[in-house]
CSV table of C-alpha atoms in Angstrom, one decimal:
chain,number,residue,atom,x,y,z
I,1,MET,CA,45.2,23.4,41.3
I,2,THR,CA,41.6,23.1,42.4
I,3,SER,CA,40.9,26.6,41.1
I,4,LEU,CA,42.4,25.7,37.7
I,5,VAL,CA,40.4,22.5,37.4
I,6,THR,CA,37.2,24.4,38.3
I,7,LYS,CA,37.9,27.0,35.6
I,8,CYS,CA,38.6,24.3,33.0
I,9,LEU,CA,35.3,22.5,33.8
I,10,PHE,CA,33.4,25.8,33.6
I,11,LEU,CA,34.9,26.6,30.2
I,12,ILE,CA,34.0,23.1,28.9
I,13,VAL,CA,30.4,23.4,30.1
I,14,MET,CA,30.0,26.8,28.6
I,15,ALA,CA,31.4,25.5,25.3
I,16,LEU,CA,28.8,22.7,25.2
I,17,ILE,CA,26.0,25.2,26.0
I,18,ILE,CA,27.1,27.5,23.2
I,19,ARG,CA,27.4,24.6,20.8
I,20,SER,CA,23.8,23.4,21.6
I,21,LEU,CA,22.5,26.9,21.0
I,22,LEU,CA,24.2,27.5,17.7
I,23,LEU,CA,23.7,24.0,16.2
I,24,PRO,CA,20.4,22.4,15.4
I,25,ASN,CA,19.1,20.0,18.1
I,26,SER,CA,18.3,17.3,15.6
I,27,ILE,CA,18.5,16.4,12.0
I,28,SER,CA,15.5,14.9,10.2
I,29,VAL,CA,16.3,11.5,8.8
I,30,HIS,CA,13.9,10.1,6.3
I,31,VAL,CA,15.8,7.3,4.6
I,32,PHE,CA,17.7,4.6,6.4
I,33,GLU,CA,21.0,3.6,4.8
I,34,TYR,CA,21.2,-0.2,5.0
I,35,GLY,CA,24.1,-2.2,5.9
I,36,GLU,CA,24.8,-5.4,4.1
I,37,PHE,CA,21.7,-7.8,4.2
I,38,LYS,CA,23.0,-11.3,4.8
I,39,PRO,CA,20.5,-14.0,3.9
I,40,GLY,CA,21.1,-17.6,4.9
I,41,ASN,CA,21.8,-19.0,8.3
I,42,ASN,CA,22.1,-15.6,10.1
I,43,VAL,CA,18.7,-14.5,8.9
I,44,ARG,CA,17.1,-17.8,9.8
I,45,ARG,CA,18.5,-17.5,13.3
I,46,LYS,CA,17.2,-14.0,14.0
I,47,PHE,CA,13.6,-12.9,13.7
I,48,LEU,CA,11.2,-9.9,14.0
I,49,GLU,CA,7.6,-10.4,15.2
I,50,VAL,CA,5.0,-7.6,14.7
I,51,PRO,CA,1.4,-7.1,15.9
I,52,GLN,CA,-1.5,-8.3,13.8
I,53,ILE,CA,-1.9,-6.2,10.6
I,54,VAL,CA,-5.3,-4.6,10.2
I,55,TRP,CA,-7.5,-2.2,8.1
I,56,GLY,CA,-8.0,-2.3,4.3
I,57,LEU,CA,-6.1,-4.5,1.8
I,58,ASN,CA,-3.6,-1.9,0.7
I,59,ASN,CA,-3.1,-0.5,4.2
I,60,GLN,CA,-2.2,-4.0,5.2
I,61,LYS,CA,0.2,-4.4,2.3
I,62,ILE,CA,1.9,-1.1,3.3
I,63,ALA,CA,2.1,-2.3,6.9
I,64,PHE,CA,3.6,-5.6,5.8
I,65,ALA,CA,6.2,-3.9,3.6
I,66,ARG,CA,7.1,-1.5,6.5
I,67,ALA,CA,7.6,-4.5,8.8
I,68,CYS,CA,9.7,-6.3,6.2
I,69,LEU,CA,11.9,-3.2,5.8
I,70,THR,CA,12.3,-2.8,9.5
I,71,ALA,CA,13.4,-6.5,9.7
I,72,ARG,CA,15.9,-5.9,6.9
I,73,MET,CA,17.3,-2.9,8.8
I,74,LEU,CA,17.8,-5.2,11.8
I,75,ASN,CA,19.3,-8.0,9.6
I,76,ARG,CA,16.4,-10.2,10.6
I,77,SER,CA,13.7,-12.2,8.9
I,78,LEU,CA,10.0,-11.2,9.5
I,79,LEU,CA,8.0,-13.8,11.2
I,80,MET,CA,4.9,-14.4,9.0
I,81,PRO,CA,2.3,-12.0,10.4
I,82,SER,CA,-1.4,-12.4,10.7
I,83,LEU,CA,-3.5,-10.2,8.3
I,84,SER,CA,-7.1,-9.3,8.9
I,85,ALA,CA,-9.8,-10.8,6.8
I,86,SER,CA,-12.4,-8.0,7.4
I,87,LEU,CA,-12.5,-4.3,8.0
I,88,PHE,CA,-12.7,-4.1,11.8
I,89,TYR,CA,-14.4,-0.7,11.8
I,90,LYS,CA,-17.2,-2.1,9.7
I,91,GLU,CA,-17.4,-5.7,11.0
I,92,ILE,CA,-16.1,-5.6,14.6
I,93,ASP,CA,-17.9,-8.9,15.5
I,94,GLN,CA,-16.5,-10.6,12.3
I,95,LEU,CA,-12.8,-9.6,12.6
I,96,GLN,CA,-10.8,-12.7,11.9
I,97,PRO,CA,-7.0,-13.1,11.6
I,98,ILE,CA,-5.9,-14.7,8.4
I,99,SER,CA,-2.4,-16.1,7.8
I,100,PHE,CA,-0.2,-14.3,5.3
I,101,ASP,CA,0.2,-17.5,3.2
I,102,LYS,CA,-3.6,-17.8,2.8
I,103,VAL,CA,-3.5,-14.6,0.7
I,104,PHE,CA,0.0,-14.4,-0.8
I,105,ASN,CA,2.3,-17.1,-2.1
I,106,PHE,CA,4.9,-17.6,0.7
I,107,GLU,CA,7.5,-19.4,-1.4
I,108,ARG,CA,7.1,-17.1,-4.3
I,109,PHE,CA,7.6,-14.1,-2.1
I,110,ASN,CA,10.9,-15.3,-0.7
I,111,SER,CA,12.1,-16.4,-4.1
I,112,LEU,CA,11.3,-13.0,-5.7
I,113,CYS,CA,12.7,-11.0,-2.7
I,114,ASP,CA,15.7,-13.2,-2.1
I,115,GLY,CA,18.6,-11.1,-0.8
I,116,PHE,CA,16.4,-8.1,0.0
I,117,VAL,CA,13.9,-9.2,2.6
I,118,SER,CA,12.5,-12.5,3.8
I,119,VAL,CA,9.6,-14.0,5.7
I,120,SER,CA,9.8,-17.0,8.0
I,121,ARG,CA,7.4,-19.4,9.6
I,122,TYR,CA,7.1,-19.7,13.4
I,123,SER,CA,8.3,-23.3,13.0
I,124,ASP,CA,11.7,-21.9,11.9
I,125,VAL,CA,12.3,-20.4,15.4
I,126,GLY,CA,14.7,-22.6,17.3
I,127,ASN,CA,14.2,-21.3,20.9
I,128,ARG,CA,10.9,-19.5,21.4
I,129,SER,CA,11.9,-18.5,25.0
I,130,ASN,CA,14.9,-16.6,23.6
I,131,LEU,CA,12.7,-13.5,23.0
I,132,ILE,CA,12.7,-9.9,24.0
I,133,GLU,CA,9.5,-7.9,23.9
I,134,VAL,CA,9.8,-4.2,23.1
I,135,GLN,CA,7.2,-1.4,23.0
I,136,LYS,CA,6.9,0.7,19.9
I,137,GLY,CA,6.8,4.4,20.8
I,138,SER,CA,3.7,6.5,20.0
I,139,GLY,CA,2.2,9.9,20.4
I,140,ARG,CA,3.2,13.3,19.2
I,141,ARG,CA,6.4,13.3,21.2
I,142,TRP,CA,7.5,10.1,19.5
I,143,THR,CA,9.3,11.8,16.6
I,144,LEU,CA,10.8,10.4,13.5
I,145,GLU,CA,14.3,10.8,15.0
I,146,ARG,CA,13.4,9.1,18.2
I,147,ASP,CA,11.8,6.2,16.3
I,148,LEU,CA,15.0,5.8,14.2
I,149,ASP,CA,17.1,5.9,17.3
I,150,GLN,CA,15.0,3.1,18.8
I,151,LEU,CA,15.4,1.0,15.6
I,152,LYS,CA,19.2,1.5,15.7
I,153,GLU,CA,19.2,0.5,19.3
I,154,PHE,CA,17.4,-2.8,18.4
I,155,SER,CA,20.3,-3.6,16.0
I,156,LYS,CA,23.0,-3.4,18.8
I,157,ARG,CA,24.7,-6.3,20.5
I,158,ASP,CA,22.4,-6.3,23.6
I,159,TYR,CA,19.4,-7.1,21.3
I,160,ASP,CA,21.3,-9.2,18.9
I,161,ALA,CA,21.7,-11.8,21.6
I,162,TYR,CA,17.9,-12.6,21.3
I,163,GLU,CA,16.7,-14.9,18.6
I,164,THR,CA,13.4,-13.0,18.3
I,165,ILE,CA,12.5,-9.3,18.9
I,166,ARG,CA,8.7,-9.0,19.4
I,167,VAL,CA,7.4,-5.5,18.8
I,168,VAL,CA,4.1,-4.7,20.6
I,169,GLY,CA,1.9,-1.6,20.2
I,170,LYS,CA,0.7,0.1,17.1
I,171,ASN,CA,-0.2,-1.5,13.8
I,172,PRO,CA,2.9,-1.2,11.5
I,173,PHE,CA,1.0,1.0,9.1
I,174,LEU,CA,1.2,3.7,11.8
I,175,TRP,CA,4.9,3.3,12.4
I,176,HIS,CA,7.2,6.1,11.2
I,177,ASP,CA,8.4,5.8,7.6
I,178,HIS,CA,12.2,5.7,7.0
I,179,TRP,CA,12.3,4.2,3.6
I,180,PRO,CA,12.0,5.5,0.0
I,181,VAL,CA,9.2,4.5,-2.4
I,182,SER,CA,11.7,2.4,-4.4
I,183,ASP,CA,12.2,0.0,-1.4
I,184,TYR,CA,8.5,-0.4,-0.8
I,185,ALA,CA,8.1,-1.1,-4.6
I,186,LYS,CA,10.6,-4.0,-4.4
I,187,VAL,CA,8.5,-5.6,-1.6
I,188,PHE,CA,5.2,-5.1,-3.4
I,189,GLU,CA,6.6,-6.7,-6.5
I,190,CYS,CA,7.2,-9.9,-4.5
I,191,LEU,CA,3.6,-10.1,-3.3
I,192,VAL,CA,1.9,-12.7,-5.6
I,193,LEU,CA,-1.6,-13.9,-4.8
I,194,VAL,CA,-2.1,-17.6,-4.0
I,195,ASP,CA,-3.4,-19.7,-6.9
I,196,GLU,CA,-7.0,-20.0,-5.5
I,197,ILE,CA,-7.4,-16.2,-5.5
I,198,LEU,CA,-5.7,-15.8,-8.9
I,199,LYS,CA,-8.2,-18.3,-10.3
I,200,GLU,CA,-11.1,-16.2,-9.1
I,201,ALA,CA,-9.6,-13.1,-10.6
I,202,ASN,CA,-9.0,-14.9,-13.9
I,203,GLU,CA,-12.7,-15.7,-14.0
I,204,VAL,CA,-13.7,-12.1,-13.5
I,205,VAL,CA,-11.3,-10.9,-16.2
I,206,SER,CA,-12.6,-13.6,-18.5
I,207,LYS,CA,-16.2,-12.5,-18.0
I,208,ILE,CA,-15.3,-8.8,-18.6
I,209,ARG,CA,-13.5,-9.6,-21.9
I,210,GLU,CA,-16.4,-11.9,-23.0
I,211,PHE,CA,-18.8,-8.9,-22.4
I,212,GLY,CA,-16.4,-6.8,-24.5
I,213,SER,CA,-16.5,-9.3,-27.3
I,214,GLU,CA,-20.3,-9.3,-27.4
I,215,ILE,CA,-20.5,-5.5,-27.7
I,216,THR,CA,-17.8,-5.2,-30.3
I,217,HIS,CA,-19.0,-8.4,-32.2
I,218,ASN,CA,-15.4,-9.5,-32.3
I,219,SER,CA,-14.6,-12.8,-30.7
I,220,SER,CA,-11.3,-13.4,-32.6
I,221,GLN,CA,-9.1,-11.2,-30.4
I,222,GLN,CA,-8.9,-10.1,-26.8
I,223,THR,CA,-11.0,-7.0,-26.1
I,224,PRO,CA,-9.6,-4.2,-23.9
I,225,TYR,CA,-11.3,-2.9,-20.9
I,226,VAL,CA,-11.2,0.1,-18.5
I,227,ALA,CA,-11.3,-0.4,-14.8
I,228,ILE,CA,-12.7,2.4,-12.7
I,229,HIS,CA,-12.2,2.4,-8.9
I,230,MET,CA,-15.4,4.3,-8.0
I,231,ARG,CA,-15.0,5.7,-4.5
I,232,ILE,CA,-18.6,7.0,-4.1
I,233,GLU,CA,-19.7,4.6,-1.3
I,234,LYS,CA,-21.3,6.3,1.8
I,235,ASP,CA,-18.4,5.5,4.1
I,236,TRP,CA,-15.9,7.0,1.7
I,237,MET,CA,-18.0,10.2,1.1
I,238,ILE,CA,-18.1,10.8,4.9
I,239,HIS,CA,-14.4,10.3,5.2
I,240,CYS,CA,-13.4,12.4,2.2
I,241,ARG,CA,-15.6,15.3,3.2
I,242,ARG,CA,-14.0,15.4,6.6
I,243,LEU,CA,-10.6,15.1,5.0
I,244,GLU,CA,-11.3,18.1,2.7
I,245,GLN,CA,-12.4,20.2,5.7
I,246,ARG,CA,-9.3,19.3,7.7
I,247,SER,CA,-6.8,19.8,4.9
I,248,ASN,CA,-8.6,22.7,3.2
I,249,VAL,CA,-8.5,20.8,-0.2
I,250,SER,CA,-11.5,20.6,-2.5
I,251,ASN,CA,-10.5,17.8,-4.9
I,252,ILE,CA,-10.7,14.7,-2.8
I,253,CYS,CA,-14.3,13.8,-3.2
I,254,SER,CA,-15.9,13.1,-6.6
I,255,SER,CA,-19.5,12.6,-7.4
I,256,LYS,CA,-20.7,10.0,-9.9
I,257,GLU,CA,-21.5,12.8,-12.3
I,258,GLU,CA,-18.0,14.2,-12.2
I,259,ILE,CA,-16.5,10.7,-12.7
I,260,THR,CA,-18.7,9.9,-15.7
I,261,THR,CA,-18.1,13.3,-17.3
I,262,ARG,CA,-14.3,13.2,-16.9
I,263,VAL,CA,-14.0,9.5,-18.1
I,264,ALA,CA,-15.9,10.4,-21.2
I,265,ASN,CA,-13.3,13.0,-22.0
I,266,ILE,CA,-10.3,10.6,-22.0
I,267,PRO,CA,-9.0,11.1,-25.6
I,268,THR,CA,-7.8,7.5,-26.2
I,269,LEU,CA,-11.2,5.9,-25.3
I,270,LYS,CA,-13.0,5.0,-28.5
I,271,PRO,CA,-16.5,3.4,-28.5
I,272,PRO,CA,-17.6,0.8,-27.9
I,273,THR,CA,-15.7,0.7,-24.6
I,274,THR,CA,-16.1,-1.7,-21.7
I,275,LEU,CA,-16.0,-0.1,-18.3
I,276,TYR,CA,-15.6,-2.3,-15.2
I,277,LEU,CA,-16.7,-0.4,-12.1
I,278,ALA,CA,-14.9,-1.6,-9.0
I,279,VAL,CA,-17.2,-0.6,-6.2
I,280,ALA,CA,-18.6,-1.9,-2.9
I,281,ASN,CA,-22.2,-2.2,-4.1
I,282,GLU,CA,-23.5,-2.9,-0.6
I,283,LEU,CA,-22.3,0.5,0.6
I,284,LEU,CA,-23.8,2.5,-2.2
I,285,GLU,CA,-26.6,5.0,-1.5
I,286,ASP,CA,-27.3,5.4,-5.2
I,287,ASN,CA,-27.8,2.2,-7.1
I,288,SER,CA,-27.8,3.9,-10.5
I,289,ILE,CA,-24.0,3.6,-11.1
I,290,LEU,CA,-24.6,1.9,-14.5
I,291,ASN,CA,-26.6,4.8,-15.7
I,292,GLY,CA,-25.5,8.2,-17.1
I,293,TRP,CA,-22.4,7.2,-19.0
I,294,LYS,CA,-21.6,8.5,-22.5
I,295,GLU,CA,-23.1,6.7,-25.4
I,296,GLY,CA,-20.7,4.0,-26.6
I,297,MET,CA,-19.4,3.4,-23.1
I,298,HIS,CA,-20.7,0.2,-21.6
I,299,PRO,CA,-20.4,0.0,-17.7
I,300,ILE,CA,-20.6,-3.3,-15.9
I,301,ASP,CA,-20.2,-4.4,-12.3
I,302,LYS,CA,-20.1,-7.6,-10.3
I,303,LYS,CA,-23.9,-7.9,-10.3
I,304,ARG,CA,-24.3,-7.4,-14.1
I,305,LEU,CA,-21.6,-10.0,-14.7
I,306,GLY,CA,-23.4,-12.5,-12.5
I,307,LEU,CA,-20.5,-12.7,-10.1
I,308,THR,CA,-22.1,-11.6,-6.9
I,309,ASP,CA,-21.9,-15.0,-5.4
I,310,LEU,CA,-18.2,-15.4,-6.3
I,311,TYR,CA,-17.4,-12.4,-4.3
I,312,LYS,CA,-19.8,-13.0,-1.4
I,313,LYS,CA,-18.3,-16.4,-0.5
I,314,HIS,CA,-15.1,-14.6,0.5
I,315,PRO,CA,-14.3,-12.2,3.4
I,316,TYR,CA,-13.6,-8.6,2.6
I,317,LEU,CA,-9.8,-9.0,2.2
I,318,ILE,CA,-10.1,-11.6,-0.5
I,319,GLN,CA,-12.8,-9.7,-2.3
I,320,ALA,CA,-10.5,-6.6,-2.4
I,321,ALA,CA,-7.6,-8.8,-3.6
I,322,ILE,CA,-9.6,-10.1,-6.5
I,323,ASP,CA,-10.7,-6.6,-7.5
I,324,TYR,CA,-7.2,-5.3,-7.2
I,325,GLU,CA,-5.9,-8.0,-9.6
I,326,VAL,CA,-8.7,-7.2,-12.0
I,327,CYS,CA,-7.9,-3.5,-12.0
I,328,LEU,CA,-4.1,-4.2,-12.3
I,329,ARG,CA,-4.7,-6.1,-15.5
I,330,ALA,CA,-7.0,-3.5,-17.1
I,331,ASP,CA,-5.8,-1.8,-20.2
I,332,VAL,CA,-6.7,1.6,-18.7
I,333,PHE,CA,-7.2,2.4,-15.0
I,334,VAL,CA,-9.0,5.4,-13.5
I,335,GLY,CA,-9.0,6.0,-9.7
I,336,ASN,CA,-8.9,8.5,-6.9
I,337,SER,CA,-5.5,9.9,-5.9
I,338,TYR,CA,-6.5,9.9,-2.2
I,339,SER,CA,-7.4,6.3,-2.2
I,340,THR,CA,-4.7,3.9,-1.0
I,341,PHE,CA,-6.2,1.2,-3.2
I,342,SER,CA,-5.9,3.4,-6.3
I,343,SER,CA,-2.5,4.7,-5.3
I,344,LEU,CA,-0.9,1.2,-4.9
I,345,LEU,CA,-2.4,0.1,-8.2
I,346,VAL,CA,-0.8,3.1,-10.0
I,347,LEU,CA,2.5,2.3,-8.4
I,348,GLU,CA,2.5,-1.2,-9.8
I,349,ARG,CA,1.2,0.0,-13.2
I,350,THR,CA,4.0,2.7,-13.3
I,351,GLN,CA,6.6,0.0,-12.7
I,352,LYS,CA,5.1,-2.1,-15.6
I,353,THR,CA,5.2,0.9,-17.9
I,354,LEU,CA,8.8,1.8,-17.0
I,355,LYS,CA,9.9,-1.8,-17.7
I,356,THR,CA,8.8,-1.3,-21.3
I,357,ASN,CA,11.4,1.4,-21.6
I,358,MET,CA,8.8,4.1,-22.4
I,359,SER,CA,10.6,7.5,-22.7
I,360,HIS,CA,7.5,9.5,-21.9
I,361,PRO,CA,5.5,7.5,-19.2
I,362,CYS,CA,3.0,10.4,-18.9
I,363,GLY,CA,1.8,10.2,-22.6
I,364,ASN,CA,-1.6,9.1,-23.6
I,365,ASN,CA,-0.2,6.3,-25.7
I,366,VAL,CA,1.7,4.4,-22.9
I,367,ARG,CA,0.9,0.7,-22.5
I,368,TRP,CA,-0.9,0.8,-19.2
I,369,PRO,CA,-2.1,4.4,-18.6
I,370,SER,CA,-3.7,5.5,-15.3
I,371,TYR,CA,-5.8,8.5,-14.5
I,372,ALA,CA,-7.0,10.3,-11.4
I,373,TYR,CA,-10.6,11.4,-11.9
I,374,ASN,CA,-10.5,13.7,-8.8
I,375,ILE,CA,-7.8,15.8,-10.5
I,376,GLU,CA,-8.9,17.8,-13.6
I,377,GLY,CA,-6.7,17.4,-16.6
I,378,GLU,CA,-6.8,18.8,-20.1
I,379,SER,CA,-10.2,19.3,-21.6
I,380,ASN,CA,-11.9,18.3,-18.3
I,381,ALA,CA,-10.5,14.8,-18.6
I,382,PRO,CA,-9.0,13.1,-15.5
I,383,SER,CA,-5.4,13.8,-15.0
I,384,LEU,CA,-2.8,11.4,-16.2
I,385,TRP,CA,-1.2,9.7,-13.2
I,386,ILE,CA,2.1,7.9,-12.5
I,387,THR,CA,3.9,7.3,-9.2
I,388,ASN,CA,7.1,9.3,-8.4
I,389,LEU,CA,9.4,6.3,-7.6
I,390,SER,CA,12.1,8.8,-6.4
I,391,ASP,CA,10.0,10.0,-3.4
I,392,SER,CA,11.9,9.6,-0.1
I,393,THR,CA,8.9,8.2,1.8
I,394,LEU,CA,5.6,6.6,1.0
I,395,GLN,CA,3.6,9.5,2.4
I,396,ALA,CA,1.7,10.4,-0.8
I,397,ILE,CA,0.6,6.8,-1.4
I,398,SER,CA,-0.3,6.1,2.3
I,399,TYR,CA,-2.4,9.2,2.8
I,400,GLY,CA,-3.1,10.5,-0.7
I,401,SER,CA,-2.0,13.5,-2.6
I,402,SER,CA,-3.1,16.0,-5.3
I,403,SER,CA,0.3,15.5,-7.0
I,404,VAL,CA,0.0,12.8,-9.6
I,405,SER,CA,3.5,13.4,-11.2
I,406,CYS,CA,2.2,14.0,-14.7
């Protein structure tokens, strides 16, 4: 009997070894399939807390959306995170946390995202001691699969007993991505700036259109404008050159001359045309950005509009939010496909275009066309650019891409 049991155990072990050799060790999972999200009392009772969100405006928006989608996966509400008012790698001594509801409308967010994700205030927590702190994995060995396994573990009964799960470790922007672009897009649509910031953006747009009315001698109707996200500042040029070397790609950086030449070749732009240059003037090595444009194109920036003081009274994050809104409303947008700022703008503009039931969103005659000046299109114009909303992850938007879908 002992011999028979030993033989059976040996055969079982051998079968398991052969199975592990013949079958793949792991299966890459990119998109998490949600269970039913249950808003209401259940969500208000259970929360997810994440570290302070840092870096640029749109890096922070991506990190926030990723935290929201993580909370949704766990059937929890995200506790309102702290954003960062300044870029810490430029202003270390000025890094200041800023509450989410000082930048984005809290009530509007929950109203627009009702039934999908939700954000809660710390005052909603009933028992602050009923909390478990967990460390987010990191490093090369912390794979996509291991990260997903950890998240699934958080949703089990042992963790469900805690009112709050507090995740410590990396900024959520650096967390593994398990969600499709379409899920992120739903969260971004719910992010509406607070009235104070919208008022400042309205003033900038009004000044741009007034300038347009003056050069066209037409004050009877709203004049269109082109917004150009000019990534030629010294910090960007250092970053993009290193990125080109590491990735062996040659179309990430663009000089001012390349931008002015390609914009001049956009076939739908007819003079006179107002060009709003969204750029960090204080980081420019060349102050001649208003020079060298094709005749009939009239470039303006914050300084020429007399709005320097309006921007300077705000920290970096608010300045970027104002410029983002100004570029979003532009009739035409031109940016860099490796810039997160440009990429998120094109995502929102793509959504706006698709809602108009355009059958060919890549045509020159769409309502809100966008272009990538670092990618050469027809006749040396910038390439038309839309977001691929069917992508399985946000990789191309988070880190840039030469693929602009058109």
